[in-house]
Coordinates of C-alpha atoms in Angstrom, one line a residue:
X1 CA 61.6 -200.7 -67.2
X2 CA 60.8 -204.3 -65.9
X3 CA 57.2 -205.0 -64.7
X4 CA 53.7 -203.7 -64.9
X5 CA 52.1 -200.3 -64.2
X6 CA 48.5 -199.8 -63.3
X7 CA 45.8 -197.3 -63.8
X8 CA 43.0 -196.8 -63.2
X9 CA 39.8 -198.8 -65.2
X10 CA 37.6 -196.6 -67.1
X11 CA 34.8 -198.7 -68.5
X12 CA 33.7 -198.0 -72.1
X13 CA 31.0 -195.3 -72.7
X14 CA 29.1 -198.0 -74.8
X15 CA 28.6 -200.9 -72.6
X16 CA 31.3 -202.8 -73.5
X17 CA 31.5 -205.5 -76.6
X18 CA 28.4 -205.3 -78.0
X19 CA 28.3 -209.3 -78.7
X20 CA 29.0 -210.2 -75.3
X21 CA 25.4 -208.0 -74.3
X22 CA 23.6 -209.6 -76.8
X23 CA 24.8 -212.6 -76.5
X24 CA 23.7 -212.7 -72.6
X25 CA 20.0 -212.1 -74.1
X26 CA 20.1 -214.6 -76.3
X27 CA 21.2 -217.3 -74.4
X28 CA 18.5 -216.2 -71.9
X29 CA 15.4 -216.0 -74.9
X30 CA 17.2 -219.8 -75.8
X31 CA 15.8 -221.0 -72.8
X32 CA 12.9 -219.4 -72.7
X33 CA 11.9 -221.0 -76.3
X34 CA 13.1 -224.4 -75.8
X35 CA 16.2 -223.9 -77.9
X36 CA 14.4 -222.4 -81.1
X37 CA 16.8 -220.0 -82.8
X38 CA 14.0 -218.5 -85.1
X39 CA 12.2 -217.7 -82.6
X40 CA 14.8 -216.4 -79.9
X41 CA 16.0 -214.2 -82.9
X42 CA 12.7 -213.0 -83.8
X43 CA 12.0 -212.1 -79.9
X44 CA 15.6 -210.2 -80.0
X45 CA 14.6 -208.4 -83.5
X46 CA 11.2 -207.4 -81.5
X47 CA 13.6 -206.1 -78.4
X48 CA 15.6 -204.2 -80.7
X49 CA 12.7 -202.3 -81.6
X50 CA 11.4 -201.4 -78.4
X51 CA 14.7 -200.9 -76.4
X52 CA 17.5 -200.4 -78.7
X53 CA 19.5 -203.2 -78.0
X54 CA 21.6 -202.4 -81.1
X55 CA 23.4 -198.8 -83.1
X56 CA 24.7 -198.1 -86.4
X57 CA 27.8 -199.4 -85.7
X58 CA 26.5 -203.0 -84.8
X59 CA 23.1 -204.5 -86.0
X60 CA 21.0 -207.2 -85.2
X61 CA 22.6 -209.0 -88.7
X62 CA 26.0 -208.4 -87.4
X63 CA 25.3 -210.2 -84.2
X64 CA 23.9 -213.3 -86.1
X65 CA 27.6 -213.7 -88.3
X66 CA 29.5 -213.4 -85.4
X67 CA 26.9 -215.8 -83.6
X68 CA 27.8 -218.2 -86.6
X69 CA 31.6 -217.8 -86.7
X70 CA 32.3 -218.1 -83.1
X71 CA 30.1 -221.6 -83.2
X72 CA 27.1 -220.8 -81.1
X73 CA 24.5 -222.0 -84.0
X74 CA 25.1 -223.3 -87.3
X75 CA 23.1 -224.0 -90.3
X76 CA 20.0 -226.5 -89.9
X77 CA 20.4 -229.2 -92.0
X78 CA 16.8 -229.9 -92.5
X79 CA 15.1 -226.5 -92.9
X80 CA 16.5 -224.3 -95.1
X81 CA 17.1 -221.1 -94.6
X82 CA 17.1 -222.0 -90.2
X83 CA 19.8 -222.4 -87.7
X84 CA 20.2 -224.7 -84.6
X85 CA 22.4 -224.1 -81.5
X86 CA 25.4 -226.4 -81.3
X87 CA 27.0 -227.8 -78.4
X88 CA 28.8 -224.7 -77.5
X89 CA 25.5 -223.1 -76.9
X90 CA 24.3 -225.1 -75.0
X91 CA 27.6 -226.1 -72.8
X92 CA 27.2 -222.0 -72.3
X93 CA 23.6 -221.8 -71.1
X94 CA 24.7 -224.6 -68.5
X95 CA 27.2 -222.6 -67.6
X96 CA 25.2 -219.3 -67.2
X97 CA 22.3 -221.3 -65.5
X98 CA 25.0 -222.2 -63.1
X99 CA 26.6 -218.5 -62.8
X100 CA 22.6 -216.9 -62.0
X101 CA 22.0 -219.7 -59.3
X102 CA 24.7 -220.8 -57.8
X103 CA 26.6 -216.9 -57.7
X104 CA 27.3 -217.0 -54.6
X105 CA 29.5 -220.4 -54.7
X106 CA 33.0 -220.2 -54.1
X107 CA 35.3 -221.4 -56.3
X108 CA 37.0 -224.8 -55.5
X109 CA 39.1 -227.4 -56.9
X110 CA 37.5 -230.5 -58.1
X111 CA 36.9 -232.9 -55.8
X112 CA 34.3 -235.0 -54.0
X113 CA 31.9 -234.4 -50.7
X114 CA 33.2 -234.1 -47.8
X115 CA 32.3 -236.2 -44.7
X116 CA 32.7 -234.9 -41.2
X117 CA 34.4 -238.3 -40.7
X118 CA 38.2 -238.8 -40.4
X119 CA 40.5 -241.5 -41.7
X120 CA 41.1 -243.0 -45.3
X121 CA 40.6 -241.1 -48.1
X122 CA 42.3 -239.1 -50.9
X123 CA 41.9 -235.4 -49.2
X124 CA 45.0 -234.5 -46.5
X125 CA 44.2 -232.8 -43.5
X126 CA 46.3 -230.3 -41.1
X127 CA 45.9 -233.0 -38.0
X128 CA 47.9 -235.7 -37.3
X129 CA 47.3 -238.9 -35.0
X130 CA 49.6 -241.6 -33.4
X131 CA 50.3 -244.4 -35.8
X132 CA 47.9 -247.2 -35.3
X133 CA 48.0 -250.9 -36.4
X134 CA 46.0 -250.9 -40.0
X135 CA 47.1 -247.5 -40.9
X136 CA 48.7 -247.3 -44.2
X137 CA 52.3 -246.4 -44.7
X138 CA 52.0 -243.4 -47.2
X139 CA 50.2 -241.7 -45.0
X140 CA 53.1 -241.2 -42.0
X141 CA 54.3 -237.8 -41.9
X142 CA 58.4 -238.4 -41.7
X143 CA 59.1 -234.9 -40.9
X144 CA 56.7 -234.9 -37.7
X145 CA 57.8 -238.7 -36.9
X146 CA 61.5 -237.9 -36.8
X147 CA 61.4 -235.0 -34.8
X148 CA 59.2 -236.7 -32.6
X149 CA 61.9 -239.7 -32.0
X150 CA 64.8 -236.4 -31.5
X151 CA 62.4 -235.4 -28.9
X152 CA 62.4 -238.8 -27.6
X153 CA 65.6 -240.2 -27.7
X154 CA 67.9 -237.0 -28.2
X155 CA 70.5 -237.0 -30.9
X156 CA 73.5 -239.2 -29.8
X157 CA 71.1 -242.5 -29.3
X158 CA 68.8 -241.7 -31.9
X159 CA 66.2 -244.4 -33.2
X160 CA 62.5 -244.3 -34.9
X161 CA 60.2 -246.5 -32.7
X162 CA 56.5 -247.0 -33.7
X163 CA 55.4 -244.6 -30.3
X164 CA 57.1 -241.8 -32.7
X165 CA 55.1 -242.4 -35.7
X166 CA 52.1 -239.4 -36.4
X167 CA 50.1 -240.7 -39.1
X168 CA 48.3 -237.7 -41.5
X169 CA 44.3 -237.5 -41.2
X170 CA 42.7 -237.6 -44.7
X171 CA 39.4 -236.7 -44.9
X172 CA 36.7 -239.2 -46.5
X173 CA 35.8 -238.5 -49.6
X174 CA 31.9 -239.9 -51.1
X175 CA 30.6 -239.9 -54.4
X176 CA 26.8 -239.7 -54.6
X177 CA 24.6 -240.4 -57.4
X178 CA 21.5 -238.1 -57.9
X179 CA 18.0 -238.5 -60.1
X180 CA 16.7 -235.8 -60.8
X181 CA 13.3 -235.8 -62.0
X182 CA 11.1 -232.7 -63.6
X183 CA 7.4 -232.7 -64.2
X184 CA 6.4 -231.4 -67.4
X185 CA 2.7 -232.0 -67.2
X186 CA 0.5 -229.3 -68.8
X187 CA 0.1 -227.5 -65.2
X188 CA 3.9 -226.1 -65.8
X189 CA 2.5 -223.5 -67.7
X190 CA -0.9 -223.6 -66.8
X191 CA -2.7 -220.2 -65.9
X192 CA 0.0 -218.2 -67.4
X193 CA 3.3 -218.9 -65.0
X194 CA 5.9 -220.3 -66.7
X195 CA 7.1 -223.4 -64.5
X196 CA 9.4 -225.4 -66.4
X197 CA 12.0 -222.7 -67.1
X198 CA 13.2 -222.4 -63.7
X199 CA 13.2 -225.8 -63.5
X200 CA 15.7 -226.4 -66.8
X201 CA 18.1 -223.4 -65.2
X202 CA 17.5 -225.5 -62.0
X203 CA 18.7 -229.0 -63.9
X204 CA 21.4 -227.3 -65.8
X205 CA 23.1 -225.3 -63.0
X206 CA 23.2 -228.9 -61.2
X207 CA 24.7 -231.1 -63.9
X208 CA 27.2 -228.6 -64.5
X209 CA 28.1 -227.9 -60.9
X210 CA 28.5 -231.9 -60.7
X211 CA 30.7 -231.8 -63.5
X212 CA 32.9 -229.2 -62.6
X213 CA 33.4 -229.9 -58.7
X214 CA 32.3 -233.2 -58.3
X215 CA 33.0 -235.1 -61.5
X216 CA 33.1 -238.6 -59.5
X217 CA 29.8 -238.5 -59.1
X218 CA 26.6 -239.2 -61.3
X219 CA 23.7 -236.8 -62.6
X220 CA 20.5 -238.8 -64.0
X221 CA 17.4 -236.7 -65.3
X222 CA 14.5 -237.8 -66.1
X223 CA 10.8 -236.2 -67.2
X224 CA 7.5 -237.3 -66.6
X225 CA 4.1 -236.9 -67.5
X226 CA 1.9 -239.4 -68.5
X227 CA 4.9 -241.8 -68.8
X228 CA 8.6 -241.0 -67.5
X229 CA 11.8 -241.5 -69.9
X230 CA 15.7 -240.6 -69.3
X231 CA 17.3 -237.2 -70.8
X232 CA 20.7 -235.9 -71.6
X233 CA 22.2 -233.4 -69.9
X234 CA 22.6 -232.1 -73.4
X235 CA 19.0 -232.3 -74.0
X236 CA 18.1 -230.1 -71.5
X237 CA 17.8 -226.6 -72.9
X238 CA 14.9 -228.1 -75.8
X239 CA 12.8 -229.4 -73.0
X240 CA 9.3 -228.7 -72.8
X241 CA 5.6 -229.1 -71.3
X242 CA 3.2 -231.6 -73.0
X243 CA -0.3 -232.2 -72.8
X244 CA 0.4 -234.7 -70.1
X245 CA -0.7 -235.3 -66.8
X246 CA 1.2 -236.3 -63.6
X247 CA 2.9 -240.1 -63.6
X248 CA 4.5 -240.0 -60.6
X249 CA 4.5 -243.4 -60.2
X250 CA 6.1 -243.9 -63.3
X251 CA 8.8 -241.4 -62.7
X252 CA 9.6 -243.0 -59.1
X253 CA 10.2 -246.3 -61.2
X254 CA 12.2 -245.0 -63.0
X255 CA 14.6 -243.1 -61.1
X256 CA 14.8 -246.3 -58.6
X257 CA 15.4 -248.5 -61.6
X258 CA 18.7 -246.3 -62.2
X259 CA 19.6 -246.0 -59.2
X260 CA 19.6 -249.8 -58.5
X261 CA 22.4 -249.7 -61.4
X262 CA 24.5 -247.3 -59.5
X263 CA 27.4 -248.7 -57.5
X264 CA 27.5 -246.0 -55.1
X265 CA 26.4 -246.3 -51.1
X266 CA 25.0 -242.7 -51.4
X267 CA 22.0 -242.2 -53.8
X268 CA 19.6 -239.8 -53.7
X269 CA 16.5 -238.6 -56.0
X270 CA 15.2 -234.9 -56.0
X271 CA 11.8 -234.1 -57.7
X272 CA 10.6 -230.6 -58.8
X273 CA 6.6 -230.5 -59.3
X274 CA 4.2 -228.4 -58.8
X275 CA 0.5 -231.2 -58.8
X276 CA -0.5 -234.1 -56.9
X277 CA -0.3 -237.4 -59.0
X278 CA -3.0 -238.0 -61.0
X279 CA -1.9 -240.9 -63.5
X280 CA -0.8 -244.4 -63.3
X281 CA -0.3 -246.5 -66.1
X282 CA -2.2 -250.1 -65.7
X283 CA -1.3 -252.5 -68.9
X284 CA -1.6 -250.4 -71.6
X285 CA -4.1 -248.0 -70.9
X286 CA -3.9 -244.9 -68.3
X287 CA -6.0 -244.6 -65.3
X288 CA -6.8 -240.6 -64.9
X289 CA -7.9 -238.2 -62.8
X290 CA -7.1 -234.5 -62.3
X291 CA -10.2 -233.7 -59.5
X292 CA -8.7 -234.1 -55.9
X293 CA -6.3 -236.7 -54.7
X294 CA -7.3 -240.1 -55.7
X295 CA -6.4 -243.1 -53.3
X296 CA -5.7 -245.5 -55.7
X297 CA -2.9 -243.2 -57.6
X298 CA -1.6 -241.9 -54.0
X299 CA -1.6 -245.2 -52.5
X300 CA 0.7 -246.4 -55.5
X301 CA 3.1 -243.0 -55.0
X302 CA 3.0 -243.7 -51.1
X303 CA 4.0 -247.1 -51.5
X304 CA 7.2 -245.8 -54.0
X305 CA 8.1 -243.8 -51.4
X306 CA 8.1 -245.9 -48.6
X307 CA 9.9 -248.7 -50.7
X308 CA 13.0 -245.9 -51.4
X309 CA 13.0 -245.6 -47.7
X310 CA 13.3 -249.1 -47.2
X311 CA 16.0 -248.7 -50.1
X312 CA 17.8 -245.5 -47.8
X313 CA 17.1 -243.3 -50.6
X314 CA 15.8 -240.2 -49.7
X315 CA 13.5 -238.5 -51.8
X316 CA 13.4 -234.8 -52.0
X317 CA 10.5 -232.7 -53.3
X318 CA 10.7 -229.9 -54.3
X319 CA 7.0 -228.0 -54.4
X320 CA 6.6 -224.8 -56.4
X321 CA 2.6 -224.8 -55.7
X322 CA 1.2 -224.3 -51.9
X323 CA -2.5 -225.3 -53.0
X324 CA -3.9 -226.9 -50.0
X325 CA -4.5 -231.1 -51.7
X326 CA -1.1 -230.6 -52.6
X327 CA 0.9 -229.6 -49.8
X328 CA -1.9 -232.4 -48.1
X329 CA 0.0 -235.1 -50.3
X330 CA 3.5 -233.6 -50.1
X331 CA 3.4 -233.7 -46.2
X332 CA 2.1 -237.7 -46.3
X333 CA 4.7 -238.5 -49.3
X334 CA 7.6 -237.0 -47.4
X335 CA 6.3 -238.6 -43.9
X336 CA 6.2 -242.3 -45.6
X337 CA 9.7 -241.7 -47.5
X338 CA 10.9 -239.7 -44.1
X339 CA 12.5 -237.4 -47.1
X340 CA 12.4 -233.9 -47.1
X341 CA 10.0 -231.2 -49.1
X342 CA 10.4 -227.3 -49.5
X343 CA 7.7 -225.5 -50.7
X344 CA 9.3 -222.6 -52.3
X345 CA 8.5 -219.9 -55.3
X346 CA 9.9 -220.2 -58.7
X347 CA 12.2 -217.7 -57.8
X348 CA 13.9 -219.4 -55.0
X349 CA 14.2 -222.8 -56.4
X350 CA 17.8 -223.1 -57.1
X351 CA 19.0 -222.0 -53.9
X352 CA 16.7 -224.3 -52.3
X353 CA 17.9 -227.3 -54.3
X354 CA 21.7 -225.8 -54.1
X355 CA 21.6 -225.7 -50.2
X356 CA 20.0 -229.2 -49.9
X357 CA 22.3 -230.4 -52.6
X358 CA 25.5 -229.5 -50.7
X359 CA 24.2 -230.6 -47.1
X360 CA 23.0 -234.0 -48.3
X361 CA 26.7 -234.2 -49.4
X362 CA 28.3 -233.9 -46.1
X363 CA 26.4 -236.9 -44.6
X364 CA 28.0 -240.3 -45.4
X365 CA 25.2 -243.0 -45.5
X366 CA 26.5 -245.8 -43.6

């Protein structure tokens, strides 16, 4: 017999592979330690002991071969005895950030943004439109043109006149370049909250929905504390929180100095922080101050943003912190840059930034 026959699924009594459960908690405790494998493993072993996360069938050294032989860490080179994750792991945690954040997107080919516009582009569209003068050749739809001149002229004094000609709409297509930019000043983990993990899964959900659907556009990220400096995409799941304070100026530099680079009409920066400014470097010391919101360090941010503005590149910030001198600064910032700002818990920081992302991407800058 030719063909398939189906039944009904049972799912397995134990939870299904057992390295595909652990492996969803590791990549998860990866994060969380900045990419340490000793210490994710020693935070699993610790699990294991409280929850049972493994049986006699399948231990906790089991699950650190097969972690080996399907290349998710290998041996580090320069401590014995330790392993390191390898670019598998961390292509996979981009991919999970991207699967816990952005769930809810619907799968798609690759492409670019769309544009409510009509006219030249690389994206064919149901409508069609008279043929104008300046409309390109390749884009006539024959079959609609000739039975247009039938209609016209009937069969026995047929003839294709330019009147007959539909023409096929194409969408426009834009490519947009994006800094993002990610405080990690001591205050991301200050009083106990842990900040800049939701930020990371933030930054890796986005580079890897940019290069999946919209590969013809660019992804920049960039840190700052006291000073700000360019990152990998790669480099994002070892990122941490220093003993820094807040150089926004610095990181506004930066991301503009990129940006001027970029060849692209659209450019945008978004911002995740969670303080006010309180460092600027001046030659090569730093002028400091963490108590309230200090005019000359604002005045320096405000004039950034205004400049971007004057540069059409909207800023947006992203504030996951509602003290009063900070959403006092976040208001003036986004008023000067006429950007936009959210102020929004750690938990719903990814759809914020995915919902802003994806709007910002159906406006063509002129």
């Amino acid at each position: 017999m030719i063909g398939y026959r189906f039944s009904q699924f049972v799912p397995p009594q134990d939870g299904g592979d057992p390295f595909e459960r652990l492996l969803k908690v590791f990549m998860e405790l990866l994060t969380h330690t900045s990419g340490d494998v000793s210490e994710a493993l020693n935070w699993m072993n610790q699990l294991d002991r409280q929850y049972g996360l493994t049986d006699n069938e399948y231990g906790m050294g089991d699950f650190i071969e097969d972690l080996k032989k399907n290349g998710y860490i290998e041996d580090d080179q320069e401590a014995s005895g330790s392993f390191q994750i390898t670019a598998k792991s961390e292509q996979t945690i981009r991919q999970r950030s991207l699967e816990e954040i952005f769930g809810k997107l619907k799968r798609s080919g690759r492409g670019n943004h769309r544009s409510h516009n009509v006219g030249f582009g690389d994206e064919p569209l149901s409508e069609l439109k008279g043929f104008e003068f300046g409309d390109s050749v390749e884009n006539i739809a024959f079959t609609e043109s000739f039975r247009n001149a039938q209609i016209n002229h009937g069969i026995d004094d047929f003839q294709l006149t330019e009147n007959d000609l539909s023409v096929r709409e194409k969408e426009h297509r834009t490519s947009v370049s994006t800094v993002l930019m990610i405080d990690i000043s001591h205050s991301m983990i200050l009083y106990g909250e842990d900040r800049i993990t939701p930020a990371k899964k933030v930054a890796m959900a986005l580079s890897e929905l940019i290069l999946r659907k919209y590969p013809k556009d660019t992804l920049d990220i960039i840190v700052f504390g006291n000073d700000a400096w360019q990152i990998q995409i790669k480099d994002l799941p070892y990122l941490q929180v220093g003993p820094y304070h807040t150089n926004t100026v610095a990181g506004l530099e930066l991301a503009m100095d990129i940006l001027r680079r970029r060849k692209t009409t659209n450019k945008q920066i978004f911002m995740i922080t969670d303080g006010k400014p309180t460092c600027i470097r001046e030659g090569a010391r730093y002028y400091k101050n963490s108590y309230g919101l200090d005019r000359k360090i604002l005045n320096k941010t405000l004039n950034l943003g205004a400049q971007c503005r004057r540069l059409k590149i909207p800023i947006t910030t992203f504030m996951i912190a509602r003290d009063n001198w900070l959403v006092e600064f976040v208001q003036e910032f986004t008023r000067v840059n006429n950007g936009r700002a959210f102020y929004t818990s750690l938990q719903g920081l990814g759809e914020y930034i995915f919902e802003d992302f994806i709007r910002n991407r159906k406006k063509r800058v002129r």
